[in-house]
Amino acid sequence: MSHAAFFDLDRTLLSGASAHVVSRVLRETGVVNRSIPGESLLYQVFETFGENLPSMVLGRQAVLAMKGHSRDVVRAAAHTAAPDLVAMLQPYATKVFEEHRANGLKVVLATTTPRDLIEPFAQLLGFDDVIATTYAVDADGNYTGELDGVYVWSRGKRDAVKAWANANGIDLAGSFAYSDSVFDEPLLTSVGNPVCVNPDWRLRLMAAARRWPVTHFDVPAGVAKIPVVGLEAQQALMKFARPEVFPYARFTITGTENIPKDSAAIICGNHRSYFDIAAISLAVAKTGRAVRFLGKKEVFDAPVIGPLATALGGIRVERGTGSDEPLQAATESLMAGDLVAIMPQGTIPRGPAFFDPVLKGRWGAARLAAETKAPVIPVGIWGTEKVWPRNAKLPNITNLTSPPHVIITVGTPVHLSYTDPDADTRLIMDAISALLPPEGREYREPTEDELRRSYPSNYKGDPDSEEDRRPGLD
């Protein structure tokens, strides 16, 4: 037998309530002439806390409100609403559809929303079928005020899915169901692979008790979100990413207005210290946004820190393998409208290369920009190596009386050709260099102590070869 993936609509696939859009379009097209008293408040409660009995009572009454209306007129209004509903689709939902289709599963929308109002939306997204509440029509094509079949909610949704599965030769034991609502517990328990998406607090408790997976379609897989509040864990932490949290450093941060407030961008900084991540985080925190950092695999493999890096939205990079997976993950994040941070140098330069004023980068950022057309925002970082030198296991948090000065300067987008990754990489590195203080753009002979601090504590390589460490194709 075949298998299928069943998707709930509101707060699962969509960022909010579809009824909010549908109701507006029905009024604009003259199908109805006024809103229901308290309608907006109910939508706000629904979008914040999830499905509730008052909203379902309102939904049940809708069939009576549509009595006498032409089905064709309503479907025409639904076609008008469909693009607005598609715009509400969570950015990572499409990837889940594609994965299921690649595995041979049918992708089915299972929703309480009336079929005639939601079918055009489902057609735009290429769903294989729709299981939805259906309003009965008379011989003239007008709604009768009654249902044709069950009200597709809670147990009714489960029964409708089972009936559809039986009619289409679908084995539910090998199928998937996705929902945000505790009222979909009957559906979730009827399939072999239940998945809780953006769950309300009751479903989250149920998921914990039953060990059901929890995910969100507005963030990459594995990224943690705070229950009920709906904030990413990183966004919550970013609220504490303030200079006062780091009393062992003084900060000058400028140019953060160049970071887009609500669209994709590639943040590119020079790499001087492990503290650079904190420096970029401080700059991005001023926008209130989360950022996806590309990081070496050793971070993600480490106990405790590894799962935390994933939960905070990090993208794993296995250096030296030539794998395109990190760039693919970064591309998905950018296409979803996220910020992605990358250090084009790939690693902190060592020895004499650390003091070279000519910054040398790898092609990853340029390739990302060419693929996504997301703007590249250069960031010049200076002084972080005095907070956390390369030869230290931890930052120097005891220097409270004369903390080093860290300068973070965010520049305007770099204009690229998108045709030559090597030339574009040079443009990116030149833009970063231009944001550094004058001493960062001039060569000087380092002291023995400065050289020592630029190497890892366990360094065993050849210092004379460090300037050549640049595999340009990744």
Coordinates of C-alpha atoms in Angstrom, one line a residue:
M1 CA 0.0 0.0 0.0
S2 CA 1.0 3.6 -0.4
H3 CA 1.5 6.3 2.2
A4 CA 0.6 9.9 2.6
A5 CA 1.5 13.0 4.6
F6 CA -1.5 14.9 6.0
F7 CA -1.1 18.6 6.9
D8 CA -3.3 20.8 9.0
L9 CA -3.6 24.4 7.8
D10 CA -3.8 27.2 10.3
R11 CA -0.8 27.7 12.6
T12 CA 0.8 24.6 11.0
L13 CA 1.4 25.5 7.4
L14 CA 0.3 29.1 7.7
S15 CA 1.7 31.7 10.1
G16 CA -1.8 32.5 11.4
A17 CA -5.5 32.1 10.7
S18 CA -6.7 31.6 7.1
A19 CA -10.1 32.8 8.1
H20 CA -8.8 36.2 8.7
V21 CA -7.8 36.5 5.0
V22 CA -10.8 34.6 3.7
S23 CA -13.3 36.8 5.7
R24 CA -11.7 40.0 4.4
V25 CA -11.9 38.8 0.8
L26 CA -15.5 37.7 1.2
R27 CA -16.4 41.2 2.4
E28 CA -14.3 42.9 -0.4
T29 CA -16.0 40.8 -3.1
G30 CA -19.5 41.4 -1.7
V31 CA -20.2 37.8 -0.7
V32 CA -20.9 39.0 2.9
N33 CA -21.4 42.6 3.9
R34 CA -20.1 42.7 7.5
S35 CA -17.8 40.9 9.9
I36 CA -19.0 38.9 12.8
P37 CA -18.9 40.8 16.2
G38 CA -15.7 39.8 18.1
E39 CA -14.2 38.2 15.0
S40 CA -10.9 40.0 15.1
L41 CA -10.4 39.3 18.8
L42 CA -11.1 35.6 18.2
Y43 CA -8.5 35.5 15.4
Q44 CA -5.9 37.2 17.7
V45 CA -6.5 34.7 20.5
F46 CA -6.3 31.9 17.9
E47 CA -3.1 33.1 16.4
T48 CA -1.5 33.6 19.8
F49 CA -2.7 30.6 21.8
G50 CA -4.0 28.1 19.2
E51 CA -7.3 26.5 18.4
N52 CA -10.1 26.9 21.0
L53 CA -13.7 26.0 21.4
P54 CA -15.1 29.5 20.8
S55 CA -13.3 29.7 17.4
M56 CA -14.8 26.3 16.5
V57 CA -18.3 27.4 17.5
L58 CA -17.8 30.3 15.1
G59 CA -16.6 28.0 12.4
R60 CA -19.6 25.7 12.8
Q61 CA -22.0 28.6 12.5
A62 CA -20.4 29.7 9.2
V63 CA -22.3 27.0 7.3
L64 CA -25.6 28.7 8.3
A65 CA -24.3 32.1 7.4
M66 CA -23.5 30.9 3.9
K67 CA -27.0 29.7 3.2
G68 CA -28.3 31.0 -0.1
H69 CA -25.0 32.2 -1.4
S70 CA -23.8 31.0 -4.7
R71 CA -21.0 28.4 -4.6
D72 CA -19.5 29.8 -7.8
V73 CA -19.3 33.3 -6.4
V74 CA -17.6 32.0 -3.2
R75 CA -15.1 29.9 -5.2
A76 CA -14.2 33.0 -7.3
A77 CA -13.6 34.9 -4.0
A78 CA -11.4 31.9 -2.8
H79 CA -9.3 32.2 -6.0
T80 CA -8.8 35.9 -5.1
A81 CA -7.7 35.0 -1.6
A82 CA -5.4 32.1 -2.6
P83 CA -2.3 34.2 -3.3
D84 CA -2.6 36.0 0.0
L85 CA -2.8 32.6 1.8
V86 CA 0.2 31.3 -0.1
A87 CA 2.1 34.4 1.1
M88 CA 1.4 33.2 4.7
L89 CA 3.0 29.8 4.1
Q90 CA 5.7 29.1 6.5
P91 CA 9.1 29.3 4.7
Y92 CA 10.3 25.8 5.5
A93 CA 7.1 23.9 4.8
T94 CA 7.8 23.6 1.1
K95 CA 11.0 21.6 1.8
V96 CA 8.9 19.1 3.9
F97 CA 6.5 18.7 1.0
E98 CA 9.4 18.0 -1.4
E99 CA 10.9 15.4 0.9
H100 CA 7.7 13.5 1.2
R101 CA 7.1 13.6 -2.6
A102 CA 10.6 12.4 -3.2
N103 CA 9.8 9.4 -1.0
G104 CA 6.7 8.6 -3.0
L105 CA 4.1 9.9 -0.5
K106 CA 1.0 11.8 -1.4
V107 CA 0.8 15.3 0.2
V108 CA -2.7 16.0 1.4
L109 CA -4.3 19.1 3.1
A110 CA -6.6 18.1 6.0
T111 CA -8.4 21.1 7.3
T112 CA -11.6 22.3 9.0
T113 CA -11.7 25.2 6.6
P114 CA -14.5 24.8 4.0
R115 CA -13.4 23.1 0.8
D116 CA -14.7 25.7 -1.5
L117 CA -12.7 28.4 0.3
I118 CA -9.4 26.5 0.5
E119 CA -9.2 24.4 -2.6
P120 CA -7.7 27.1 -4.9
F121 CA -4.9 27.6 -2.3
A122 CA -4.2 23.8 -2.3
Q123 CA -4.1 23.8 -6.1
L124 CA -1.5 26.6 -6.2
L125 CA 0.7 24.6 -3.9
G126 CA 0.2 21.3 -5.8
F127 CA -1.4 19.2 -3.0
D128 CA -2.5 15.8 -4.2
D129 CA -5.9 16.1 -2.5
V130 CA -7.9 18.1 0.0
I131 CA -9.8 16.7 3.0
A132 CA -12.0 19.6 4.2
T133 CA -15.4 20.5 5.5
T134 CA -17.8 20.5 2.6
Y135 CA -21.0 22.7 2.4
A136 CA -24.0 21.1 0.7
V137 CA -25.5 22.9 -2.4
D138 CA -28.9 22.7 -4.0
A139 CA -29.7 22.1 -7.6
D140 CA -29.1 25.8 -8.4
G141 CA -25.6 25.7 -7.0
N142 CA -26.5 27.7 -3.8
Y143 CA -25.5 26.6 -0.3
T144 CA -28.3 24.9 1.7
G145 CA -27.0 25.8 5.2
E146 CA -26.1 22.2 5.9
L147 CA -23.0 20.1 5.7
D148 CA -22.2 17.5 3.0
G149 CA -20.5 14.9 5.3
V150 CA -18.8 15.4 8.6
Y151 CA -17.5 18.6 10.1
V152 CA -13.8 18.0 9.6
W153 CA -12.5 18.8 13.1
S154 CA -11.0 16.7 15.9
R155 CA -12.6 13.2 15.6
G156 CA -14.4 14.3 12.5
K157 CA -11.1 15.1 10.8
R158 CA -9.7 11.7 11.9
D159 CA -12.7 9.9 10.4
A160 CA -12.5 11.9 7.2
V161 CA -8.8 11.1 6.8
K162 CA -9.5 7.4 7.5
A163 CA -12.3 7.3 4.9
W164 CA -10.0 9.0 2.3
A165 CA -7.2 6.6 3.1
N166 CA -9.5 3.6 2.6
A167 CA -10.8 5.0 -0.7
N168 CA -7.2 5.7 -2.0
G169 CA -5.4 2.6 -0.8
I170 CA -3.3 4.5 1.8
D171 CA -1.7 2.7 4.8
L172 CA -2.0 5.1 7.8
A173 CA 0.5 3.1 9.8
G174 CA 3.3 4.3 7.5
S175 CA 1.8 7.8 7.0
F176 CA 2.5 11.2 8.6
A177 CA 0.3 13.8 10.1
Y178 CA 1.3 17.4 11.0
S179 CA -0.7 19.7 13.3
D180 CA -0.4 22.4 15.9
S181 CA -3.6 21.7 17.9
V182 CA -4.4 19.4 20.7
F183 CA -7.8 18.9 19.1
D184 CA -6.1 17.0 16.3
E185 CA -4.9 14.4 18.8
P186 CA -7.3 11.8 17.2
L187 CA -5.7 12.4 13.8
L188 CA -2.2 12.3 15.2
T189 CA -2.7 9.0 17.0
S190 CA -4.3 7.4 13.8
V191 CA -1.0 7.6 11.9
G192 CA 2.4 5.9 12.4
N193 CA 4.3 9.2 12.3
P194 CA 2.7 12.1 14.2
V195 CA 4.5 15.4 14.1
C196 CA 3.6 18.4 16.3
V197 CA 4.2 21.7 14.4
N198 CA 4.2 24.9 16.4
P199 CA 2.1 23.1 19.0
D200 CA -0.2 24.9 21.5
W201 CA 0.8 24.4 25.1
R202 CA -1.6 21.5 25.6
L203 CA -0.2 19.6 22.5
R204 CA 3.3 20.4 23.6
L205 CA 2.7 18.7 26.9
M206 CA 1.1 15.7 25.1
A207 CA 4.1 15.5 22.7
A208 CA 6.5 15.4 25.7
A209 CA 4.5 12.6 27.4
R210 CA 4.2 10.6 24.2
R211 CA 7.6 11.5 22.8
W212 CA 6.2 12.9 19.6
P213 CA 8.6 15.0 17.6
V214 CA 8.1 18.8 17.7
T215 CA 9.1 21.1 14.9
H216 CA 8.4 24.5 13.4
F217 CA 8.1 25.4 9.7
D218 CA 9.2 29.0 10.2
V219 CA 12.8 28.0 11.2
P220 CA 15.3 25.3 10.0
A221 CA 14.9 21.8 11.4
G222 CA 16.4 21.5 14.9
V223 CA 16.1 25.1 15.8
A224 CA 14.5 25.5 19.3
K225 CA 11.6 27.9 20.0
I226 CA 10.2 28.9 23.4
P227 CA 6.8 27.4 24.0
V228 CA 3.7 29.7 23.8
V229 CA 5.9 32.9 23.4
G230 CA 7.0 31.6 20.0
L231 CA 10.4 33.2 20.0
E232 CA 13.5 31.4 18.8
A233 CA 15.8 30.5 21.6
Q234 CA 18.4 32.6 19.8
Q235 CA 16.1 35.6 19.7
A236 CA 15.5 35.3 23.4
L237 CA 19.2 35.1 24.0
M238 CA 19.8 38.1 21.7
K239 CA 17.8 40.2 24.1
F240 CA 20.6 39.7 26.5
A241 CA 23.3 40.3 23.9
R242 CA 24.3 43.7 25.2
P243 CA 27.7 45.2 25.8
E244 CA 27.1 45.3 29.5
V245 CA 27.1 41.5 29.5
F246 CA 30.8 41.6 28.5
P247 CA 32.4 43.9 31.1
Y248 CA 35.8 42.6 30.1
A249 CA 35.5 44.5 26.7
R250 CA 34.6 48.0 25.5
F251 CA 32.5 48.2 22.4
T252 CA 32.0 50.7 19.6
I253 CA 29.3 49.4 17.2
T254 CA 28.3 51.4 14.2
G255 CA 26.4 50.9 10.9
T256 CA 23.8 48.4 12.2
E257 CA 21.1 50.3 10.2
N258 CA 22.7 48.6 7.1
I259 CA 21.4 45.2 8.3
P260 CA 18.0 44.5 6.7
K261 CA 15.2 44.6 9.3
D262 CA 13.0 41.8 7.8
S263 CA 14.7 40.3 4.7
A264 CA 17.6 38.0 3.8
A265 CA 21.2 39.1 3.9
I266 CA 24.7 37.5 4.1
I267 CA 26.7 39.0 7.0
C268 CA 30.4 38.7 6.2
G269 CA 33.1 39.6 8.7
N270 CA 36.8 39.2 9.1
H271 CA 38.0 36.5 11.5
R272 CA 40.4 37.4 14.3
S273 CA 39.1 35.5 17.3
Y274 CA 36.6 33.0 18.7
F275 CA 35.0 36.2 20.2
D276 CA 34.0 37.3 16.7
I277 CA 30.8 35.4 17.0
A278 CA 29.8 37.4 20.1
A279 CA 30.8 40.6 18.2
I280 CA 28.6 39.9 15.3
S281 CA 25.8 38.8 17.6
L282 CA 26.0 42.2 19.4
A283 CA 25.6 44.0 16.1
V284 CA 22.7 41.8 14.9
A285 CA 21.0 42.0 18.3
K286 CA 20.3 45.7 17.6
T287 CA 17.9 44.6 14.9
G288 CA 16.1 42.1 17.1
R289 CA 16.7 39.4 14.5
A290 CA 18.2 35.9 14.7
V291 CA 21.2 34.9 12.5
R292 CA 22.4 31.6 11.2
F293 CA 26.1 31.2 11.8
L294 CA 28.1 28.8 9.7
G295 CA 30.4 26.9 12.0
K296 CA 33.0 24.1 11.9
K297 CA 31.8 20.6 12.5
E298 CA 33.9 20.2 15.7
V299 CA 31.5 22.7 17.4
F300 CA 28.5 20.6 16.4
D301 CA 30.1 17.3 17.4
A302 CA 31.0 18.6 20.9
P303 CA 28.8 17.4 23.9
V304 CA 26.3 19.9 25.2
I305 CA 27.7 22.7 22.9
G306 CA 26.8 20.8 19.7
P307 CA 23.1 20.4 20.3
L308 CA 23.0 24.0 21.6
A309 CA 24.6 25.2 18.4
T310 CA 22.0 23.4 16.3
A311 CA 19.2 24.7 18.6
L312 CA 20.4 28.2 18.0
G313 CA 20.3 27.8 14.2
G314 CA 23.9 27.1 13.4
I315 CA 24.9 25.5 10.1
R316 CA 27.5 22.8 10.3
V317 CA 30.5 23.0 8.0
E318 CA 32.9 20.1 7.4
R319 CA 36.0 21.8 6.2
G320 CA 38.2 20.2 3.6
T321 CA 35.4 17.8 2.3
G322 CA 34.2 20.0 -0.5
S323 CA 30.6 19.3 0.5
D324 CA 27.9 21.6 -0.8
E325 CA 25.6 20.8 2.1
P326 CA 26.5 23.8 4.2
L327 CA 25.9 26.2 1.3
Q328 CA 22.6 24.4 0.5
A329 CA 21.4 24.8 4.1
A330 CA 22.5 28.5 4.0
T331 CA 20.7 29.0 0.7
E332 CA 17.5 27.6 2.2
S333 CA 17.8 30.0 5.1
L334 CA 18.4 32.9 2.8
M335 CA 15.5 31.9 0.6
A336 CA 13.3 31.9 3.8
G337 CA 14.3 35.5 4.5
D338 CA 16.9 34.8 7.2
L339 CA 20.2 36.3 8.0
V340 CA 23.2 34.1 7.5
A341 CA 26.7 35.0 8.9
I342 CA 29.8 33.6 7.4
M343 CA 33.5 34.4 7.9
P344 CA 34.9 34.2 4.3
Q345 CA 38.4 33.6 5.6
G346 CA 37.2 30.2 6.8
T347 CA 39.4 30.2 9.9
I348 CA 41.4 32.6 12.0
P349 CA 44.7 33.3 10.2
R350 CA 47.8 32.1 12.1
G351 CA 51.3 33.4 12.6
P352 CA 52.5 36.1 10.1
A353 CA 49.3 35.6 8.0
F354 CA 47.3 37.0 11.0
F355 CA 49.1 40.4 10.5
D356 CA 48.7 40.5 6.7
P357 CA 46.6 43.5 5.8
V358 CA 45.3 41.9 2.6
L359 CA 42.4 39.7 3.7
K360 CA 42.1 36.5 1.7
G361 CA 38.7 34.8 1.5
R362 CA 37.1 31.6 0.2
W363 CA 34.4 31.6 -2.3
G364 CA 31.4 30.5 -0.1
A365 CA 29.9 33.9 0.5
A366 CA 30.2 34.9 -3.2
R367 CA 28.6 31.6 -4.3
L368 CA 25.7 32.2 -1.8
A369 CA 25.2 35.7 -3.1
A370 CA 25.1 34.5 -6.7
E371 CA 22.7 31.7 -5.9
T372 CA 20.2 33.8 -3.8
K373 CA 20.9 37.4 -4.8
A374 CA 20.8 38.2 -1.1
P375 CA 22.8 41.4 -0.3
V376 CA 26.3 40.9 1.2
I377 CA 26.7 43.1 4.3
P378 CA 30.4 43.5 5.2
V379 CA 31.4 43.8 8.9
G380 CA 34.8 45.0 10.0
I381 CA 35.9 43.5 13.4
W382 CA 38.9 44.8 15.3
G383 CA 40.2 44.1 18.8
T384 CA 38.5 40.8 19.5
E385 CA 41.9 39.0 19.5
K386 CA 42.7 40.9 22.7
V387 CA 39.6 39.6 24.4
W388 CA 40.2 36.0 23.3
P389 CA 43.6 35.4 21.7
R390 CA 44.0 32.3 19.5
N391 CA 46.3 30.6 22.0
A392 CA 43.8 30.8 24.9
K393 CA 41.2 28.2 25.7
L394 CA 38.8 30.9 27.0
P395 CA 38.4 34.7 26.8
N396 CA 40.1 36.8 29.4
I397 CA 37.1 37.7 31.6
T398 CA 39.2 39.1 34.5
N399 CA 40.3 42.2 32.7
L400 CA 37.7 44.5 34.2
T401 CA 39.8 47.6 34.9
S402 CA 41.3 48.2 31.4
P403 CA 39.2 46.1 29.0
P404 CA 40.3 46.0 25.4
H405 CA 38.5 48.1 22.8
V406 CA 36.5 46.1 20.3
I407 CA 35.3 48.0 17.2
I408 CA 32.5 46.5 15.1
T409 CA 31.6 48.5 11.9
V410 CA 28.8 47.4 9.6
G411 CA 29.0 48.6 6.0
T412 CA 26.7 49.1 3.1
P413 CA 25.9 46.2 0.7
V414 CA 28.7 45.1 -1.6
H415 CA 27.9 45.3 -5.3
L416 CA 28.9 42.0 -6.9
S417 CA 28.9 40.7 -10.5
Y418 CA 27.5 37.2 -9.5
T419 CA 29.5 35.8 -12.4
D420 CA 33.1 35.5 -11.1
P421 CA 33.3 34.1 -7.5
D422 CA 37.0 34.9 -7.2
A423 CA 36.5 38.6 -8.2
D424 CA 33.4 38.9 -6.1
T425 CA 35.3 37.4 -3.1
R426 CA 38.0 40.0 -3.5
L427 CA 35.3 42.7 -3.6
I428 CA 33.8 41.3 -0.3
M429 CA 37.2 41.2 1.4
D430 CA 38.2 44.7 0.2
A431 CA 34.9 46.0 1.6
I432 CA 35.5 44.4 4.9
S433 CA 39.1 45.7 5.0
A434 CA 37.9 49.2 4.3
L435 CA 35.8 49.1 7.5
L436 CA 38.9 48.3 9.7
P437 CA 40.8 51.1 11.5
P438 CA 44.0 52.4 9.7
E439 CA 46.3 50.0 11.6
G440 CA 44.3 47.1 10.3
R441 CA 45.1 48.1 6.7
E442 CA 48.8 48.4 7.1
Y443 CA 51.5 45.8 7.5
R444 CA 53.7 45.9 10.6
E445 CA 56.2 43.4 12.0
P446 CA 54.6 41.5 14.9
T447 CA 56.5 40.9 18.1
E448 CA 57.3 37.4 19.3
D449 CA 54.6 37.6 21.9
E450 CA 52.0 38.7 19.3
L451 CA 53.0 35.8 17.0
R452 CA 52.7 33.3 19.9
R453 CA 49.2 34.6 20.7
S454 CA 48.1 34.1 17.0
Y455 CA 48.7 30.3 17.1
P456 CA 46.5 27.7 18.8
S457 CA 48.0 26.4 22.0
N458 CA 48.5 23.0 20.5
Y459 CA 49.9 24.2 17.2
K460 CA 52.2 21.8 15.4
G461 CA 52.1 23.1 11.8
D462 CA 54.6 24.9 9.6
P463 CA 54.5 28.7 10.3
D464 CA 56.0 29.5 6.9
S465 CA 53.1 27.8 5.1
E466 CA 50.3 29.7 6.9
E467 CA 50.0 32.4 4.3
D468 CA 49.2 29.8 1.6
R469 CA 46.2 28.3 3.6
R470 CA 43.4 29.2 1.3
P471 CA 41.4 26.5 -0.5
G472 CA 39.6 28.9 -2.8
L473 CA 36.9 26.7 -4.1
D474 CA 35.0 26.3 -0.8

